[in-house]
Amino acid sequence: MTQALTPSPKMAITRAARVVAYLTPEEVYRIANAANQGRNGERDYLLIRVLFETGLRVSEALSL
């Protein structure tokens, strides 16, 4: 008689650790300077600086 294997409800499920990728200060500088172009460049530059320096998510910054 063959039984299907079912996971025990008490067994912990292990998940692979997520690798968090960070931007270097040079990358942040280049992104902010690239945004500082065009009609709304200063606004975009400041928004990107706020996001990176405070750790806000885009949705959080837009709700301010």
mmCIF file of C-alpha atoms in Angstrom:
data_model
loop_
_atom_site.group_PDB
_atom_site.id
_atom_site.type_symbol
_atom_site.label_atom_id
_atom_site.label_comp_id
_atom_site.label_asym_id
_atom_site.label_seq_id
_atom_site.Cartn_x
_atom_site.Cartn_y
_atom_site.Cartn_z
ATOM 1 C CA MET A 1 0.000 0.000 0.000
ATOM 2 C CA THR A 2 1.465 3.368 -1.031
ATOM 3 C CA GLN A 3 0.755 6.442 1.028
ATOM 4 C CA ALA A 4 1.185 9.994 -0.159
ATOM 5 C CA LEU A 5 3.594 12.036 1.868
ATOM 6 C CA THR A 6 1.971 15.006 3.525
ATOM 7 C CA PRO A 7 3.932 17.634 5.396
ATOM 8 C CA SER A 8 3.504 17.666 9.115
ATOM 9 C CA PRO A 9 1.806 20.830 10.390
ATOM 10 C CA LYS A 10 4.521 21.053 13.037
ATOM 11 C CA MET A 11 7.355 20.907 10.505
ATOM 12 C CA ALA A 12 8.952 24.262 9.794
ATOM 13 C CA ILE A 13 9.170 25.267 6.175
ATOM 14 C CA THR A 14 12.570 26.624 5.328
ATOM 15 C CA ARG A 15 12.923 29.259 2.677
ATOM 16 C CA ALA A 16 15.999 30.441 0.900
ATOM 17 C CA ALA A 17 17.407 33.660 2.302
ATOM 18 C CA ARG A 18 16.805 36.656 0.066
ATOM 19 C CA VAL A 19 19.873 38.517 -1.045
ATOM 20 C CA VAL A 20 19.463 42.247 -0.555
ATOM 21 C CA ALA A 21 21.219 44.374 -3.140
ATOM 22 C CA TYR A 22 22.341 47.838 -2.090
ATOM 23 C CA LEU A 23 23.349 50.767 -4.245
ATOM 24 C CA THR A 24 26.755 52.272 -3.752
ATOM 25 C CA PRO A 25 26.999 56.008 -2.988
ATOM 26 C CA GLU A 26 28.376 56.490 -6.510
ATOM 27 C CA GLU A 27 25.314 54.798 -8.028
ATOM 28 C CA VAL A 28 22.963 56.960 -5.966
ATOM 29 C CA TYR A 29 24.862 60.060 -7.084
ATOM 30 C CA ARG A 30 24.619 59.050 -10.747
ATOM 31 C CA ILE A 31 20.882 58.279 -10.511
ATOM 32 C CA ALA A 32 20.128 61.590 -8.787
ATOM 33 C CA ASN A 33 22.160 63.560 -11.324
ATOM 34 C CA ALA A 34 20.464 61.781 -14.229
ATOM 35 C CA ALA A 35 17.086 62.814 -12.802
ATOM 36 C CA ASN A 36 18.221 66.441 -12.556
ATOM 37 C CA GLN A 37 17.449 67.055 -16.233
ATOM 38 C CA GLY A 38 14.536 68.591 -18.057
ATOM 39 C CA ARG A 39 11.588 70.660 -16.972
ATOM 40 C CA ASN A 40 11.013 68.934 -13.610
ATOM 41 C CA GLY A 41 14.635 68.041 -12.985
ATOM 42 C CA GLU A 42 15.026 69.772 -9.642
ATOM 43 C CA ARG A 43 11.821 68.188 -8.317
ATOM 44 C CA ASP A 44 12.868 64.727 -9.498
ATOM 45 C CA TYR A 45 16.376 65.175 -8.095
ATOM 46 C CA LEU A 46 15.062 66.143 -4.671
ATOM 47 C CA LEU A 47 12.509 63.320 -4.627
ATOM 48 C CA ILE A 48 15.198 60.753 -5.391
ATOM 49 C CA ARG A 49 17.468 62.209 -2.698
ATOM 50 C CA VAL A 50 14.628 62.021 -0.151
ATOM 51 C CA LEU A 51 13.923 58.399 -1.092
ATOM 52 C CA PHE A 52 17.541 57.304 -0.763
ATOM 53 C CA GLU A 53 18.427 59.305 2.332
ATOM 54 C CA THR A 54 15.317 58.428 4.348
ATOM 55 C CA GLY A 55 14.610 54.914 3.099
ATOM 56 C CA LEU A 56 11.053 55.788 2.132
ATOM 57 C CA ARG A 57 9.229 53.620 -0.350
ATOM 58 C CA VAL A 58 7.907 55.341 -3.468
ATOM 59 C CA SER A 59 4.303 54.878 -2.322
ATOM 60 C CA GLU A 60 5.133 56.412 1.065
ATOM 61 C CA ALA A 61 6.807 59.435 -0.515
ATOM 62 C CA LEU A 62 3.913 59.992 -2.909
ATOM 63 C CA SER A 63 1.414 59.979 -0.051
ATOM 64 C CA LEU A 64 3.170 62.903 1.685
#
